Coordinates of C-alpha atoms in Angstrom, one line a residue:
Chain E
X1 CA 98.7 88.1 78.9
X2 CA 101.5 90.4 80.4
X3 CA 106.1 89.5 79.5
X4 CA 107.4 88.4 82.1
X5 CA 110.6 89.5 81.1
X6 CA 111.7 92.0 79.2
X7 CA 114.3 93.4 80.4
X8 CA 117.7 91.0 79.0
X9 CA 119.7 92.7 76.4
X10 CA 119.8 91.1 73.4
X11 CA 116.3 90.1 71.6
X12 CA 115.8 86.2 71.4
X13 CA 115.6 87.6 67.0
X14 CA 116.3 90.3 66.0
X15 CA 115.6 91.1 62.4
X16 CA 116.8 93.9 60.3
X17 CA 116.4 95.8 56.9
X18 CA 115.1 92.3 55.2
X19 CA 113.8 92.6 52.0
X20 CA 112.4 89.8 49.6
X21 CA 110.3 89.2 46.5
X22 CA 109.2 87.1 44.2
X23 CA 110.6 88.0 40.0
X24 CA 108.8 92.1 40.0
X25 CA 106.7 91.8 43.9
X26 CA 108.6 93.2 45.9
X27 CA 107.3 91.8 49.4
X28 CA 109.3 92.8 52.1
X29 CA 111.4 95.9 52.2
X30 CA 113.5 96.6 54.3
X31 CA 111.8 95.2 58.1
X32 CA 112.7 95.8 60.4
X33 CA 111.1 93.8 64.6
X34 CA 112.7 93.3 67.2
X35 CA 111.1 90.1 69.9
X36 CA 112.1 89.8 73.3
X37 CA 112.8 86.5 75.1
X38 CA 109.5 84.9 76.7
X39 CA 107.1 87.6 74.5
X40 CA 104.5 87.0 72.3
X41 CA 104.5 89.5 68.9
X42 CA 102.2 89.1 67.6
X43 CA 101.8 89.9 63.4
X44 CA 99.0 91.4 61.5
X45 CA 98.7 92.7 58.0
X46 CA 96.4 91.8 54.8
X47 CA 96.7 88.4 52.9
X48 CA 98.9 88.6 51.0
X49 CA 102.1 91.4 52.7
X50 CA 104.5 89.3 53.7
X51 CA 104.1 88.1 57.0
X52 CA 104.1 83.7 56.1
X53 CA 106.9 84.8 53.9
X54 CA 108.7 87.2 57.3
X55 CA 108.8 83.9 59.3
X56 CA 109.9 81.3 57.1
X57 CA 112.8 83.7 55.8
X58 CA 113.6 82.9 59.1
X59 CA 113.6 79.6 59.9
X60 CA 116.0 79.5 56.1
X61 CA 112.6 78.2 54.5
X62 CA 113.3 81.4 52.1
X63 CA 116.2 83.6 51.3
X64 CA 116.2 87.1 52.0
X65 CA 117.3 89.4 49.6
X66 CA 119.2 91.1 51.5
X67 CA 119.7 91.9 55.7
X68 CA 120.4 90.8 58.8
X69 CA 118.3 87.8 60.8
X70 CA 120.2 87.2 64.7
X71 CA 119.0 84.3 66.7
X72 CA 120.0 85.1 70.3
X73 CA 122.7 87.5 68.5
X74 CA 123.9 85.2 66.7
X75 CA 123.7 85.6 62.2
X76 CA 121.3 82.5 61.0
X77 CA 121.0 84.3 57.3
X78 CA 123.0 82.4 55.1
X79 CA 123.6 79.1 57.7
X80 CA 124.1 76.3 55.7
X81 CA 123.3 72.7 56.9
X82 CA 123.9 71.3 60.0
X83 CA 124.5 74.8 61.5
X84 CA 121.1 75.7 60.6
X85 CA 119.2 72.7 61.8
X86 CA 121.2 73.7 64.4
X87 CA 119.2 77.2 65.0
X88 CA 116.4 75.5 63.5
X89 CA 116.1 72.7 66.6
X90 CA 115.5 76.0 67.9
X91 CA 112.0 76.5 67.2
X92 CA 108.4 74.8 66.7
X93 CA 105.8 76.0 64.5
X94 CA 102.4 76.0 64.0
X95 CA 102.1 75.4 60.2
X96 CA 98.2 77.5 58.8
X97 CA 96.9 73.6 57.5
X98 CA 98.5 72.4 60.2
X99 CA 100.7 70.3 57.3
X100 CA 100.2 67.3 59.0
X101 CA 102.8 64.2 57.7
X102 CA 99.8 62.6 55.7
X103 CA 101.5 59.8 55.5
X104 CA 102.1 59.1 58.4
X105 CA 99.7 58.0 62.6
X106 CA 99.5 60.8 64.6
X107 CA 101.6 59.8 67.3
X108 CA 104.9 59.7 65.1
X109 CA 103.8 63.3 63.4
X110 CA 104.2 64.4 66.8
X111 CA 107.6 62.7 67.5
X112 CA 108.9 63.1 64.3
X113 CA 111.2 66.3 65.6
X114 CA 112.0 63.5 68.5
X115 CA 113.2 61.0 66.4
X116 CA 114.7 62.2 63.5
X117 CA 116.9 65.1 64.3
X118 CA 116.9 64.3 68.4
X119 CA 117.2 60.8 68.0
X120 CA 115.5 59.5 70.6
X121 CA 113.8 56.2 70.6
X122 CA 110.9 55.7 68.9
X123 CA 109.0 54.3 71.8
X124 CA 110.1 56.3 73.7
X125 CA 109.7 59.4 71.3
X126 CA 106.2 58.0 71.9
X127 CA 105.3 58.5 75.0
X128 CA 106.2 61.2 74.9
X129 CA 104.0 62.5 72.6
X130 CA 100.8 61.0 74.3
X131 CA 101.6 63.2 76.3
X132 CA 102.0 66.6 74.1
X133 CA 98.7 65.2 73.1
X134 CA 96.6 65.3 76.0
X135 CA 98.3 68.7 76.5
X136 CA 96.8 69.9 73.5
X137 CA 93.8 68.0 74.8
X138 CA 93.5 64.9 72.9
X139 CA 92.9 61.3 73.6
X140 CA 95.1 59.0 73.4
X141 CA 93.2 57.5 71.0
X142 CA 94.2 59.9 69.0
X143 CA 97.4 58.8 68.2
X144 CA 97.1 55.8 66.6
X145 CA 94.9 58.1 63.7
X146 CA 95.8 59.5 60.2
X147 CA 96.1 63.0 59.9
X148 CA 93.1 62.5 56.7
X149 CA 90.7 60.9 60.0
X150 CA 90.7 64.5 61.7
X151 CA 88.7 67.4 61.8
X152 CA 90.3 71.0 61.1
X153 CA 90.2 71.4 65.2
X154 CA 92.2 68.0 66.1
X155 CA 95.0 69.1 62.9
X156 CA 95.6 71.9 64.7
X157 CA 96.0 70.7 67.9
X158 CA 98.3 67.9 66.8
X159 CA 100.0 70.8 64.5
X160 CA 101.0 72.2 68.0
X161 CA 102.1 69.2 69.8
X162 CA 104.1 68.8 67.4
X163 CA 105.4 72.2 67.4
X164 CA 105.6 72.3 70.6
X165 CA 107.1 68.5 71.0
X166 CA 110.8 68.7 72.2
X167 CA 110.1 72.0 73.7
X168 CA 111.5 74.6 71.5
X169 CA 112.9 77.5 72.8
X170 CA 110.4 80.3 69.5
X171 CA 106.9 78.8 68.4
X172 CA 106.3 79.9 65.4
X173 CA 102.5 80.4 64.8
X174 CA 100.8 80.3 61.0
X175 CA 97.3 82.1 61.4
X176 CA 96.1 79.5 64.4
X177 CA 92.7 80.2 63.9
X178 CA 92.7 80.0 59.7
X179 CA 89.7 77.7 59.7
X180 CA 87.8 77.4 62.3
X181 CA 84.5 78.5 64.2
X182 CA 84.8 81.7 66.3
X183 CA 84.4 79.6 69.4
X184 CA 87.6 76.5 68.2
X185 CA 89.3 79.1 67.0
X186 CA 89.2 80.3 71.3
X187 CA 90.1 77.1 72.4
X188 CA 93.0 77.5 69.7
X189 CA 94.7 81.1 71.2
X190 CA 93.6 79.6 75.1
X191 CA 95.9 76.5 74.6
X192 CA 98.5 78.7 72.7
X193 CA 98.6 81.4 75.5
X194 CA 98.2 78.0 78.0
X195 CA 101.2 76.1 76.2
X196 CA 103.3 79.2 75.4
X197 CA 103.6 80.4 79.0
X198 CA 104.0 77.0 80.1
X199 CA 107.4 76.2 78.3
X200 CA 108.4 79.7 78.8
X201 CA 109.1 80.3 75.3
X202 CA 108.8 83.2 72.4
X203 CA 106.4 83.3 70.6
X204 CA 105.6 85.1 66.8
X205 CA 102.6 84.9 65.6
X206 CA 101.0 85.8 62.2
X207 CA 97.4 86.1 61.9
X208 CA 94.7 88.8 60.6
X209 CA 91.7 87.7 63.6
X210 CA 92.4 90.8 65.9
X211 CA 90.8 88.8 68.7
X212 CA 93.0 85.9 68.3
X213 CA 96.1 88.3 68.0
X214 CA 95.2 90.7 71.4
X215 CA 94.5 87.6 73.6
X216 CA 97.6 86.1 72.5
X217 CA 99.8 88.6 71.8
X218 CA 101.5 91.0 74.3
X219 CA 103.0 93.2 71.4
X220 CA 101.6 94.0 68.4
X221 CA 103.2 95.0 65.1
X222 CA 101.3 95.8 62.1
X223 CA 103.4 95.0 59.3
X224 CA 103.0 97.5 55.4
X225 CA 104.2 96.7 52.2
X226 CA 107.0 95.6 53.1
X227 CA 107.4 97.1 56.6
X228 CA 106.9 97.7 60.4
X229 CA 104.7 100.5 59.9
X230 CA 103.1 100.3 64.0
X231 CA 104.1 98.4 66.8
X232 CA 103.5 98.3 70.0
X233 CA 101.4 96.6 73.6
X234 CA 98.4 95.4 72.5
X235 CA 96.3 97.2 74.9
X236 CA 97.7 100.0 72.1
X237 CA 96.4 99.3 69.8
X238 CA 93.2 100.3 70.8
X239 CA 93.9 103.6 71.3
X240 CA 96.3 104.4 67.8
X241 CA 96.1 107.1 66.0
X242 CA 98.1 105.6 63.1
X243 CA 95.1 105.9 60.4
X244 CA 96.0 102.3 58.3
X245 CA 96.3 100.6 62.1
X246 CA 92.7 101.4 62.7
X247 CA 91.1 100.7 59.4
X248 CA 92.7 97.0 59.7
X249 CA 91.5 96.3 63.3
X250 CA 88.6 97.6 62.6
X251 CA 88.0 96.2 59.3
X252 CA 86.8 98.8 56.8
X253 CA 86.7 98.6 53.9
X254 CA 87.9 102.6 53.3
X255 CA 91.1 104.1 54.5
X256 CA 94.3 104.9 53.6
X257 CA 95.2 101.0 53.2
X258 CA 94.0 100.0 49.6
X259 CA 92.9 96.6 48.6
X260 CA 94.8 95.2 45.3
X261 CA 92.1 93.1 43.3
X262 CA 94.4 91.7 41.0
X263 CA 97.5 90.6 42.0
X264 CA 100.0 89.3 39.9
Chain F
X1 CA 111.4 89.6 14.6
X2 CA 109.5 88.2 16.3
X3 CA 109.7 84.6 15.4
X4 CA 113.5 84.9 16.4
X5 CA 112.2 85.8 19.5
X6 CA 110.0 83.3 20.8
X7 CA 112.9 81.0 18.7
X8 CA 115.0 82.4 21.2
X9 CA 113.1 82.4 24.5
X10 CA 111.8 78.4 24.2
X11 CA 116.2 77.7 24.0
X12 CA 116.6 80.2 26.8
X13 CA 113.9 78.4 29.0
X14 CA 115.0 74.9 27.7
X15 CA 118.3 75.5 28.8
X16 CA 117.4 77.1 31.8
X17 CA 115.0 73.8 32.9
X18 CA 117.9 71.7 32.0
X19 CA 120.6 73.4 34.4
X20 CA 117.4 73.4 37.0
X21 CA 117.0 69.9 37.0
X22 CA 120.5 69.1 36.4
X23 CA 121.5 70.9 40.1
X24 CA 118.8 69.1 42.0
X25 CA 119.6 65.8 40.5
X26 CA 123.6 66.5 41.2
X27 CA 122.2 68.1 44.9
X28 CA 120.0 64.7 45.4
X29 CA 122.7 62.8 44.8
X30 CA 124.9 64.6 47.1
X31 CA 122.2 64.0 50.1
X32 CA 121.9 60.4 48.4
X33 CA 125.1 59.3 49.4
X34 CA 125.8 61.0 52.9
X35 CA 124.6 60.0 56.0
X36 CA 121.7 60.3 57.5
X37 CA 120.3 57.4 55.9
X38 CA 116.0 56.8 56.7
X39 CA 116.3 53.1 56.3
X40 CA 112.7 52.8 57.9
X41 CA 111.2 54.6 54.2
X42 CA 113.7 52.9 52.5
X43 CA 111.8 49.9 52.8
X44 CA 109.0 51.7 52.5
X45 CA 109.2 52.9 48.7
X46 CA 111.1 49.2 47.9
X47 CA 108.2 47.4 48.6
X48 CA 106.2 50.4 46.8
X49 CA 108.2 50.2 43.5
X50 CA 109.4 46.3 43.5
X51 CA 106.8 44.6 44.9
X52 CA 103.9 46.4 44.3
X53 CA 104.8 46.6 40.6
X54 CA 105.4 43.2 39.9
X55 CA 101.7 42.3 39.2
X56 CA 101.9 44.8 36.4
X57 CA 105.4 44.0 35.3
X58 CA 104.2 40.2 35.0
X59 CA 101.4 40.4 32.5
X60 CA 103.4 43.4 30.5
X61 CA 106.1 40.7 30.1
X62 CA 104.4 37.4 30.1
X63 CA 101.6 38.8 27.1
X64 CA 104.7 41.2 25.3
X65 CA 106.4 36.8 25.4
X66 CA 103.9 35.2 24.3
X67 CA 103.2 37.7 21.3
X68 CA 106.6 37.8 20.8
X69 CA 106.3 34.4 20.0
X70 CA 103.2 34.3 17.7
X71 CA 104.4 37.4 16.0
X72 CA 107.8 35.3 14.9
X73 CA 106.4 32.3 13.8
X74 CA 104.0 34.4 11.3
X75 CA 107.2 35.7 10.4
X76 CA 109.6 33.2 9.9
X77 CA 107.0 30.3 9.4
X78 CA 107.6 32.2 5.4
X79 CA 110.6 31.5 5.2
X80 CA 111.0 28.3 7.1
X81 CA 112.8 30.0 9.7
X82 CA 111.0 28.8 13.0
X83 CA 112.9 27.9 15.3
X84 CA 114.9 30.7 15.6
X85 CA 111.5 31.7 17.4
X86 CA 113.8 31.1 21.3
X87 CA 117.4 32.8 19.7
X88 CA 114.2 35.9 18.7
X89 CA 112.2 35.8 22.2
X90 CA 115.0 35.4 24.3
X91 CA 117.3 38.2 22.6
X92 CA 114.5 40.7 22.3
X93 CA 112.8 39.6 25.8
X94 CA 115.9 40.7 27.4
X95 CA 117.9 43.4 25.8
X96 CA 114.9 45.4 24.9
X97 CA 111.3 44.6 25.5
X98 CA 112.0 44.0 29.3
X99 CA 113.6 47.1 30.6
X100 CA 112.2 49.2 27.8
X101 CA 108.2 47.8 28.8
X102 CA 109.2 47.2 33.0
X103 CA 110.6 51.1 32.6
X104 CA 107.5 52.6 31.3
X105 CA 104.6 51.2 33.4
X106 CA 107.1 51.4 36.4
X107 CA 107.3 55.2 35.4
X108 CA 103.1 55.2 35.0
X109 CA 102.2 54.2 38.4
X110 CA 105.9 55.2 40.5
X111 CA 107.1 58.5 38.8
X112 CA 103.1 59.7 38.7
X113 CA 102.5 58.2 42.4
X114 CA 106.6 60.4 43.8
X115 CA 105.1 63.2 41.6
X116 CA 102.2 63.3 43.3
X117 CA 102.8 62.7 46.5
X118 CA 105.9 64.9 47.4
X119 CA 103.6 68.0 45.5
X120 CA 100.9 67.1 47.1
X121 CA 103.6 67.6 49.8
X122 CA 105.0 71.0 48.8
X123 CA 101.4 72.4 48.5
X124 CA 100.2 71.8 51.6
X125 CA 103.9 73.2 52.6
X126 CA 104.6 69.4 54.0
X127 CA 107.8 69.5 53.2
X128 CA 108.7 73.2 55.4
X129 CA 107.7 72.1 57.6
X130 CA 109.8 68.4 57.3
X131 CA 112.4 71.5 56.9
X132 CA 111.8 73.5 60.1
X133 CA 111.7 70.1 62.0
X134 CA 115.8 70.2 61.1
X135 CA 115.2 67.4 58.8
X136 CA 117.0 67.5 55.0
X137 CA 114.0 67.2 52.4
X138 CA 116.6 66.0 50.1
X139 CA 117.8 63.3 52.5
X140 CA 115.1 62.4 53.9
X141 CA 112.2 62.4 50.8
X142 CA 114.5 61.8 47.5
X143 CA 117.3 59.8 48.5
X144 CA 115.2 57.1 49.2
X145 CA 113.0 57.4 46.1
X146 CA 116.3 57.1 44.5
X147 CA 118.1 54.2 45.8
X148 CA 114.8 51.9 45.1
X149 CA 114.1 52.8 41.8
X150 CA 118.0 51.9 41.3
X151 CA 117.7 49.0 43.5
X152 CA 114.6 48.0 42.5
X153 CA 114.2 48.2 38.0
X154 CA 116.9 45.3 37.5
X155 CA 114.9 43.5 39.6
X156 CA 111.6 43.3 38.3
X157 CA 113.5 43.5 34.9
X158 CA 115.4 40.1 35.9
X159 CA 111.8 38.8 37.6
X160 CA 110.0 40.3 33.9
X161 CA 113.0 38.5 31.8
X162 CA 112.2 35.2 33.0
X163 CA 108.4 35.4 32.8
X164 CA 108.3 36.6 29.5
X165 CA 110.8 34.1 28.6
X166 CA 108.5 32.0 30.0
X167 CA 105.4 33.2 28.4
X168 CA 107.5 32.8 24.6
X169 CA 108.1 29.5 26.2
X170 CA 104.1 28.6 26.4
X171 CA 102.7 29.8 23.2
X172 CA 106.0 28.0 21.8
X173 CA 104.6 24.5 22.8
X174 CA 101.0 24.7 23.3
X175 CA 99.9 26.3 20.4
X176 CA 103.4 26.9 17.8
X177 CA 103.7 22.4 18.7
X178 CA 107.3 22.8 19.5
X179 CA 109.2 20.7 21.0
X180 CA 109.9 21.6 24.7
X181 CA 113.4 20.8 25.6
X182 CA 114.5 21.7 22.1
X183 CA 113.2 25.1 22.6
X184 CA 114.3 25.5 26.2
X185 CA 117.3 23.8 25.5
X186 CA 118.2 26.3 21.8
X187 CA 116.7 29.8 24.3
X188 CA 119.3 29.1 27.0
X189 CA 122.4 28.7 24.4
X190 CA 121.5 31.6 22.8
X191 CA 121.9 33.1 25.4
X192 CA 124.6 35.7 26.4
X193 CA 125.2 36.8 29.9
X194 CA 126.0 40.0 28.4
X195 CA 122.1 40.0 27.5
X196 CA 120.6 40.0 30.3
X197 CA 123.9 41.8 32.2
X198 CA 122.6 45.3 29.2
X199 CA 119.5 44.5 29.7
X200 CA 119.4 45.0 33.7
X201 CA 121.8 48.2 33.5
X202 CA 119.4 50.3 31.5
X203 CA 116.9 49.1 34.6
X204 CA 118.6 50.8 36.8
X205 CA 119.3 53.8 35.2
X206 CA 115.5 53.5 34.0
X207 CA 114.5 52.8 37.4
X208 CA 117.2 55.9 38.4
X209 CA 115.6 58.1 36.1
X210 CA 112.0 58.2 36.8
X211 CA 111.9 57.8 40.1
X212 CA 114.4 61.7 39.5
X213 CA 111.4 62.8 37.1
X214 CA 108.7 62.3 39.8
X215 CA 111.1 64.0 43.0
X216 CA 112.1 66.4 39.9
X217 CA 108.3 67.4 39.1
X218 CA 106.5 66.9 43.0
X219 CA 109.3 68.5 44.2
X220 CA 108.9 71.5 42.0
X221 CA 104.5 71.8 41.9
X222 CA 103.4 74.9 42.5
X223 CA 99.4 76.3 42.7
X224 CA 97.4 73.7 44.1
X225 CA 95.5 70.6 43.1
X226 CA 96.5 71.5 39.4
X227 CA 99.8 72.1 40.1
X228 CA 100.0 69.2 40.9
X229 CA 97.7 67.5 38.3
X230 CA 100.8 68.9 36.0
X231 CA 103.8 68.0 37.3
X232 CA 102.1 64.7 38.0
X233 CA 102.3 64.6 33.8
X234 CA 105.0 65.9 34.0
X235 CA 106.7 63.3 35.5
X236 CA 105.0 60.6 33.5
X237 CA 105.8 62.2 30.2
X238 CA 109.8 63.3 30.6
X239 CA 110.1 59.7 32.0
X240 CA 109.4 58.3 30.0
X241 CA 111.2 60.5 26.6
X242 CA 114.3 59.9 29.3
X243 CA 113.8 56.7 29.4
X244 CA 113.9 55.9 25.2
X245 CA 116.4 58.0 24.7
X246 CA 118.4 56.6 27.2
X247 CA 117.7 52.9 26.0
X248 CA 118.9 54.2 22.6
X249 CA 122.2 55.9 23.9
X250 CA 122.9 52.8 26.3
X251 CA 122.2 50.3 23.8
X252 CA 124.8 51.7 21.3
X253 CA 127.4 51.8 24.6
X254 CA 126.5 48.0 24.5
X255 CA 126.4 46.7 21.1
X256 CA 127.7 49.2 18.8
X257 CA 131.2 48.7 17.2

């Protein structure tokens, strides 16, 4: 994939000096990241390095200890209530295990954002949900099933349909291929590429799956010890001499990155 | 020294827990009284808390009323005060046993269900997903449950009062050979509005507390299945203790002089 527009002045998302700790465990330590409009950035990094925390800080689910997050040039740290919800409507997110509401049928999951926060009538929202389900390759019969009746791959598709249902400007993907077999993983990756392109959305994904990162990213950034230690175009990732990136990309146990065996 | 430390630390963490609970409660209430309201979810919760609890509460009430008549007979017969049985039954049921037993049964049924459902939503990121979809989880998940508890429990207790008194009547007339008309007349004459009203006020408080405990423990559960299990247990235990202790306080407020 190649980025369509990288010439806009303000980045869609600009993160500066983001820090967040949980008790004694400092997860993010002054993280900087820019995501330009229409660009697809993938943040890679080991488990427990704070990739999800980054996304949750941007969405206002977690409150950062310090630092600044700007969306379209607007500072979002410290926004509350209706102001934060206004910003959140720009976002769609595919959660790691889809996080579908299991008390609601599939179509209502997909239509949730339309019904609850945009006030679309249920009947119309249902029609739109059916279109979105078709867009992620699900048959109309699925609409009346409950999430518990779906396979892992189908859940991801429904989660994807829900994430794009309100046609957000920015879509987040949290480990989109986790828990899927390699083939289904690739299907989901292709779907993400296709959908993001069709929406013209900005995408920020986090993953530790390099195949996924290569497929969906214009640009890859590596998170290590709470900071972005490397960032460059997807093609550059194999030619970089950064030892941390090399170790991660090649999946070697030996190298500068030490895996904490026990975490506090 | 170590003992003092333990005492101090326990006390401090207790205060912190109470503070967290009060913060949660005031936040929940402030969201529960402001729009948007989710009528659909409130309806579903009313059905869940109120309607589907009817069999459990009804069975509890009828057997309580029956055993009450039987027990007071064995006691009162010793000094030939059998005629007081309808009075004992009606006052005990409306003032105390109706609200408390219904409250405890509903705490087991509903407090546990709420904690488990909200707890599972928490650990599977469904609550984060709600927030991301610009829907406030306090308004969407907690407010309807608090309202449902507050509204359903008085209605349940009113039903329990009627069924409980009927249970006492059954035992008294069919087993203890009371005259049916006299029994009913005594019941009606002795019953005061305040008995029922105090019971319903208790029920409303209990309903609120049950829902609050279920939501609070579910909302703050962490760590997968085990965390949800712990939240469920804590919700039931804390709701039961709060029911019993607030029952005393409300009784004191209503009837002490």
